Coordinates of C-alpha atoms in Angstrom, one line a residue:
X1 CA -39.4 19.8 -38.4
X2 CA -41.0 18.3 -35.9
X3 CA -39.9 18.0 -32.5
X4 CA -36.6 15.9 -33.0
X5 CA -33.3 15.4 -31.6
X6 CA -35.4 16.9 -28.1
X7 CA -32.6 16.8 -25.3
X8 CA -33.1 16.0 -21.2
X9 CA -35.1 19.7 -19.6
X10 CA -32.7 19.8 -16.9
X11 CA -29.4 17.8 -17.4
X12 CA -29.3 14.8 -14.3
X13 CA -32.5 15.9 -12.7
X14 CA -34.8 13.4 -10.6
X15 CA -38.0 11.7 -12.6
X16 CA -40.0 13.4 -12.0
X17 CA -39.0 16.6 -12.4
X18 CA -40.3 19.3 -9.4
X19 CA -40.9 23.0 -9.9
X20 CA -42.0 25.3 -7.2
X21 CA -42.7 28.3 -5.4
X22 CA -45.1 31.6 -5.9
X23 CA -47.5 32.3 -8.5
X24 CA -45.6 36.2 -8.4
X25 CA -42.7 37.2 -6.9
X26 CA -44.5 40.0 -4.5
X27 CA -41.8 41.4 -2.5
X28 CA -38.1 40.3 -2.0
X29 CA -38.3 38.9 1.7
X30 CA -41.7 36.8 1.2
X31 CA -39.5 35.0 -2.8
X32 CA -36.7 34.0 -0.2
X33 CA -38.3 33.4 2.5
X34 CA -40.3 30.8 0.0
X35 CA -36.8 29.4 -1.4
X36 CA -35.3 28.8 1.7
X37 CA -38.3 26.9 2.5
X38 CA -38.8 25.0 -0.4
X39 CA -34.5 24.2 -0.9
X40 CA -35.0 23.1 2.8
X41 CA -37.5 20.6 1.6
X42 CA -35.5 19.1 -1.7
X43 CA -37.3 21.2 -3.9
X44 CA -34.0 22.3 -6.7
X45 CA -36.1 24.5 -9.2
X46 CA -37.9 27.6 -8.2
X47 CA -40.5 29.0 -10.2
X48 CA -42.0 32.8 -9.6
X49 CA -43.6 35.1 -11.9
X50 CA -42.3 37.8 -12.6
X51 CA -45.0 39.3 -15.7
X52 CA -48.7 38.3 -14.6
X53 CA -50.9 38.4 -17.2
X54 CA -54.3 39.2 -16.4
X55 CA -57.4 39.3 -17.7
X56 CA -58.4 42.5 -16.6
X57 CA -57.0 45.5 -16.1
X58 CA -56.5 46.7 -12.3
X59 CA -54.8 43.5 -10.9
X60 CA -51.9 42.6 -9.4
X61 CA -49.3 42.4 -12.9
X62 CA -46.4 41.2 -11.2
X63 CA -43.3 43.1 -9.9
X64 CA -41.8 43.6 -13.3
X65 CA -38.0 43.3 -13.8
X66 CA -35.9 44.5 -9.8
X67 CA -37.9 40.7 -9.3
X68 CA -35.9 39.1 -11.9
X69 CA -32.7 40.4 -9.2
X70 CA -34.6 38.9 -5.8
X71 CA -34.9 35.2 -8.3
X72 CA -30.6 35.1 -9.1
X73 CA -30.3 36.6 -4.9
X74 CA -32.7 33.1 -3.9
X75 CA -30.1 31.3 -6.7
X76 CA -26.9 32.3 -5.3
X77 CA -28.1 31.6 -1.8
X78 CA -29.9 28.5 -1.8
X79 CA -28.7 27.1 -5.1
X80 CA -31.9 26.8 -6.7
X81 CA -32.2 26.3 -10.4
X82 CA -34.8 29.6 -11.5
X83 CA -38.0 29.9 -14.0
X84 CA -40.2 32.3 -14.8
X85 CA -42.7 33.7 -17.6
X86 CA -41.4 34.9 -20.3
X87 CA -44.5 36.7 -22.9
X88 CA -42.8 39.5 -25.2
X89 CA -39.1 39.6 -26.6
X90 CA -38.2 42.2 -23.7
X91 CA -39.5 39.8 -21.0
X92 CA -36.9 37.4 -23.0
X93 CA -34.0 40.0 -23.2
X94 CA -34.6 41.0 -19.6
X95 CA -34.9 37.2 -18.4
X96 CA -31.6 35.7 -20.1
X97 CA -29.2 38.1 -19.3
X98 CA -30.5 38.1 -15.5
X99 CA -29.7 34.2 -16.3
X100 CA -32.9 32.7 -15.4
X101 CA -32.6 29.3 -16.0
X102 CA -35.5 28.3 -17.2
X103 CA -38.3 29.9 -19.3
X104 CA -41.8 29.2 -19.7
X105 CA -44.4 30.6 -21.9
X106 CA -47.6 31.0 -20.5
X107 CA -51.6 29.7 -21.9
X108 CA -52.5 33.1 -23.4
X109 CA -48.8 33.9 -25.4
X110 CA -48.6 30.4 -26.6
X111 CA -52.1 30.8 -28.3
X112 CA -50.7 33.9 -30.2
X113 CA -48.0 32.6 -33.2
X114 CA -46.6 35.5 -33.6
X115 CA -45.8 36.4 -30.1
X116 CA -45.0 32.4 -30.1
X117 CA -42.3 33.6 -32.8
X118 CA -41.0 36.9 -31.4
X119 CA -39.6 35.4 -28.5
X120 CA -38.2 32.2 -31.2
X121 CA -36.4 34.7 -33.0
X122 CA -35.5 36.7 -29.4
X123 CA -34.2 33.8 -27.7
X124 CA -31.5 33.0 -31.9
X125 CA -30.5 36.5 -31.8
X126 CA -29.5 35.8 -28.0
X127 CA -28.2 32.2 -29.2
X128 CA -29.5 31.3 -25.5
X129 CA -29.6 27.4 -27.6
X130 CA -29.5 25.7 -24.1
X131 CA -31.5 27.2 -22.4
X132 CA -34.7 25.3 -21.4
X133 CA -38.0 26.3 -22.4
X134 CA -41.8 24.8 -21.9
X135 CA -44.6 25.6 -24.0
X136 CA -48.1 25.8 -21.8
X137 CA -51.2 24.5 -23.7
X138 CA -53.2 27.5 -25.1
X139 CA -55.9 28.5 -23.8
X140 CA -58.4 27.0 -25.6
X141 CA -57.8 22.7 -26.3
X142 CA -56.4 23.2 -29.8
X143 CA -54.0 20.9 -30.0
X144 CA -52.5 21.7 -33.5
X145 CA -51.1 24.9 -31.6
X146 CA -50.1 23.4 -28.7
X147 CA -47.5 21.6 -31.1
X148 CA -46.7 24.8 -33.2
X149 CA -46.2 27.0 -30.4
X150 CA -43.5 24.1 -30.0
X151 CA -42.0 23.5 -33.7
X152 CA -41.5 27.5 -33.1
X153 CA -39.4 27.5 -30.6
X154 CA -38.0 23.9 -31.9
X155 CA -37.1 25.8 -35.4
X156 CA -35.3 28.1 -33.5
X157 CA -32.9 26.0 -33.1
X158 CA -33.6 25.1 -29.0
X159 CA -33.7 21.4 -28.0
X160 CA -34.3 21.8 -24.6
X161 CA -37.7 21.8 -24.9
X162 CA -41.0 20.1 -22.8
X163 CA -44.8 21.0 -22.1
X164 CA -47.0 22.3 -20.2
X165 CA -50.6 21.4 -19.3
X166 CA -51.9 23.7 -17.2
X167 CA -56.1 22.6 -18.2
X168 CA -58.2 24.2 -20.5
X169 CA -60.3 27.0 -20.4
X170 CA -64.1 26.6 -20.6
X171 CA -67.5 27.9 -19.3
X172 CA -69.5 28.2 -16.4
X173 CA -69.5 26.4 -13.0
X174 CA -67.3 22.9 -13.4
X175 CA -64.9 21.5 -10.1
X176 CA -61.8 23.1 -11.7
X177 CA -60.5 26.2 -12.6
X178 CA -59.7 24.5 -16.3
X179 CA -60.8 20.9 -17.3
X180 CA -58.1 18.7 -17.3
X181 CA -59.2 17.3 -21.0
X182 CA -56.3 14.6 -20.5
X183 CA -56.8 13.1 -24.3
X184 CA -55.1 16.1 -25.6
X185 CA -51.5 15.1 -23.7
X186 CA -52.0 11.8 -24.0
X187 CA -51.8 13.1 -27.3
X188 CA -49.2 14.8 -27.6
X189 CA -47.3 12.8 -26.2
X190 CA -48.9 9.5 -28.9
X191 CA -47.0 12.3 -31.0
X192 CA -43.7 12.9 -29.7
X193 CA -43.1 10.1 -27.1
X194 CA -39.4 11.9 -26.5
X195 CA -41.1 15.7 -25.5
X196 CA -41.2 16.1 -22.0
X197 CA -44.9 16.8 -20.9
X198 CA -44.8 18.4 -16.6
X199 CA -48.0 19.3 -15.4
X200 CA -49.5 22.2 -14.0
X201 CA -52.0 21.0 -11.1
X202 CA -52.5 24.4 -9.1
X203 CA -54.0 25.6 -12.5
X204 CA -55.9 23.2 -13.8
X205 CA -57.5 23.4 -10.3
X206 CA -57.8 25.9 -9.2
X207 CA -58.0 24.8 -5.2
X208 CA -55.6 24.5 -2.8
X209 CA -56.9 20.8 -2.1
X210 CA -56.7 19.6 -5.6
X211 CA -53.4 20.2 -6.2
X212 CA -52.7 16.3 -4.8
X213 CA -55.2 14.3 -6.3
X214 CA -54.2 16.0 -9.8
X215 CA -50.5 15.5 -9.3
X216 CA -50.7 12.1 -8.3
X217 CA -53.1 11.4 -11.3
X218 CA -50.8 13.4 -13.8
X219 CA -47.9 10.8 -12.6
X220 CA -50.1 7.8 -13.1
X221 CA -50.3 8.7 -16.4
X222 CA -46.6 9.1 -17.1
X223 CA -46.1 12.5 -17.1
X224 CA -42.8 13.7 -16.4
X225 CA -43.0 15.8 -13.9
X226 CA -44.8 18.9 -11.7
X227 CA -45.0 22.4 -11.8
X228 CA -47.3 23.1 -8.8
X229 CA -47.6 27.2 -6.7
X230 CA -46.2 27.4 -3.7
X231 CA -46.0 30.8 -1.0
X232 CA -44.9 31.3 2.4
X233 CA -48.0 32.1 3.4
X234 CA -50.6 31.5 0.5
X235 CA -53.8 33.7 2.3
X236 CA -52.0 36.8 2.1
X237 CA -50.9 36.3 -2.1
X238 CA -51.4 38.6 -4.1
X239 CA -52.2 35.9 -7.7
X240 CA -54.2 32.8 -7.4
X241 CA -54.2 32.5 -3.7
X242 CA -56.5 29.7 -3.0
X243 CA -54.5 27.2 -5.6
X244 CA -51.6 27.4 -3.7
X245 CA -50.1 25.5 -0.8
X246 CA -47.3 26.4 1.8
X247 CA -44.0 24.3 1.4
X248 CA -44.6 22.2 4.3
X249 CA -47.8 21.3 2.6
X250 CA -46.5 21.2 -0.7
X251 CA -43.4 18.4 1.1
X252 CA -46.5 16.6 2.7
X253 CA -47.8 15.9 -1.3
X254 CA -44.3 15.5 -2.3
X255 CA -44.7 12.7 -0.2
X256 CA -47.2 11.0 -0.4
X257 CA -47.3 10.7 -3.9
X258 CA -46.4 7.2 -5.5
X259 CA -44.0 7.0 -7.9
X260 CA -45.0 4.4 -10.7
X261 CA -42.4 2.6 -12.1
X262 CA -42.4 2.7 -16.1
X263 CA -40.2 -0.3 -17.1
X264 CA -42.7 -2.8 -14.5
X265 CA -43.2 -6.1 -15.9
X266 CA -46.5 -6.0 -18.0
X267 CA -47.2 -10.1 -18.6
X268 CA -49.8 -10.6 -16.4
X269 CA -51.9 -8.2 -18.2
X270 CA -51.5 -10.0 -20.7
X271 CA -55.1 -11.9 -20.0
X272 CA -56.5 -8.7 -18.8
X273 CA -56.1 -7.0 -22.7
X274 CA -56.5 -9.9 -24.2
X275 CA -60.6 -9.5 -22.5
X276 CA -60.4 -5.3 -24.0
X277 CA -59.5 -6.2 -26.8
X278 CA -62.3 -8.8 -27.6
X279 CA -64.6 -6.3 -26.3
X280 CA -63.5 -3.9 -28.0
X281 CA -64.5 -5.7 -30.8
X282 CA -67.8 -6.2 -29.9
X283 CA -68.0 -2.4 -28.7
X284 CA -67.5 -1.6 -32.6
X285 CA -69.9 -4.1 -33.7
X286 CA -72.1 -3.2 -31.5
X287 CA -71.4 0.6 -32.8
X288 CA -71.8 -0.8 -36.7
X289 CA -75.4 -2.4 -35.4
X290 CA -76.5 1.4 -34.4
X291 CA -76.0 2.9 -37.2
X292 CA -77.6 0.5 -39.2
X293 CA -80.5 1.6 -37.3
X294 CA -80.2 4.7 -37.6
X295 CA -79.9 4.7 -41.2
X296 CA -83.6 2.7 -40.9
X297 CA -84.8 4.9 -38.9
X298 CA -83.7 7.9 -41.0
X299 CA -85.4 5.6 -44.2
X300 CA -88.5 6.4 -42.3
X301 CA -87.7 9.8 -41.8
X302 CA -87.2 10.5 -45.5
X303 CA -90.3 8.9 -46.5
X304 CA -92.6 11.0 -44.1
X305 CA -90.9 13.8 -44.1
X306 CA -89.4 14.3 -41.0
X307 CA -87.1 16.3 -39.4
X308 CA -84.2 14.7 -38.6
X309 CA -83.3 16.3 -35.0
X310 CA -86.1 15.6 -32.3
X311 CA -84.6 17.2 -29.3
X312 CA -87.5 15.4 -26.7
X313 CA -86.5 12.3 -27.8
X314 CA -82.4 13.6 -27.6
X315 CA -82.9 14.7 -24.0
X316 CA -84.8 11.6 -23.3
X317 CA -81.9 8.9 -24.1
X318 CA -78.7 11.9 -22.6
X319 CA -81.0 11.4 -19.6
X320 CA -81.8 7.8 -19.1
X321 CA -78.7 6.5 -20.3
X322 CA -76.3 8.3 -17.7
X323 CA -78.6 7.7 -14.6
X324 CA -77.7 3.9 -16.4
X325 CA -74.0 4.5 -16.7
X326 CA -74.2 6.3 -13.5
X327 CA -75.7 3.1 -11.4
X328 CA -73.2 1.0 -13.6
X329 CA -70.5 3.1 -11.4
X330 CA -69.4 4.7 -14.7
X331 CA -69.2 9.2 -14.6
X332 CA -72.4 10.6 -16.0
X333 CA -69.5 13.5 -18.0
X334 CA -67.8 10.4 -19.3
X335 CA -71.4 8.6 -20.6
X336 CA -72.3 12.2 -21.5
X337 CA -69.1 12.6 -24.2
X338 CA -69.7 9.2 -25.6
X339 CA -73.8 9.3 -25.8
X340 CA -73.0 12.9 -28.0
X341 CA -70.0 11.5 -30.3
X342 CA -72.6 8.1 -31.0
X343 CA -75.5 11.0 -31.5
X344 CA -73.9 13.3 -33.6
X345 CA -72.4 10.4 -35.8
X346 CA -76.1 9.2 -36.0
X347 CA -77.6 12.4 -36.9
X348 CA -74.7 12.5 -40.1
X349 CA -75.6 9.3 -40.7
X350 CA -79.5 10.3 -41.1
X351 CA -79.0 13.6 -42.8
X352 CA -76.4 11.5 -46.0
X353 CA -80.3 9.7 -46.0
X354 CA -81.9 12.3 -46.9
X355 CA -80.1 13.9 -48.9
X356 CA -79.4 10.8 -51.5
X357 CA -81.1 11.3 -54.6

């Protein structure tokens, strides 16, 4: 079965869906203060981590089960729906018994089929098939693993499903904490058009100043909502303080977002789209011509017993073409990705020539 018959995440929800709250529930006062401010600014769904998976031992790993009672109190006082992360069978049982309205499954857990199946089986055993479950993308950029995690929950009988795009881990220093790699959630949406996808700009950016532009970018691409970390005193937060914003700052960010009309007429785009079609045809023809030249180079290397890879030439091509692209107003990383794909196909075709009998 493949993610069919899906129902809304939240009945009668506004569009876009906004889920906000602290990275972690740290104390009753901190959670209730944040919840009160968020509710006053119109937020309807409160998020907070109760159990926090940490990369290394010794860090703040959440307050545990006691925090669920604080979530229940916030729900009672301010009329908020509540959402928290679960990673084990016992987390799931405790959260459901405490009346948590929405569960989400984190990136580390979604990468583990055994953990996903345990959570799915637990939800089925508890007979809470109407509870919304949001599944974050796995840590690494593996779309099939993400789909598999969603399907395990779906196969347990749940239909209020959604995905959370929180970006993907990458080695080295980058602008983002987790690389967006937007093409992956876009492909997920292409395959499953009825699956709601929510963006987590806090974890993608890792810095509070990136929350706003990432939120706008996600909405521009048709994401169904946002899950944003908001804390009453972010600089004193016990986890991820650099990516959290105050409720007032969050309110300002949300007020500045431009909500696009998905039903808007595209009639005026027909001529421009025709130009795109023609340019794409030209691109394909140029690439085919380039590959023919690559095969001729492969034949020359075969006749002269030369190796396929010549890194000096590769580096020269990458540098000159990337610089030229930048001068024309294109992104350097985009051009590197394009050139790398072209180079890999050229190498493949040359190796094919070398191995031909």
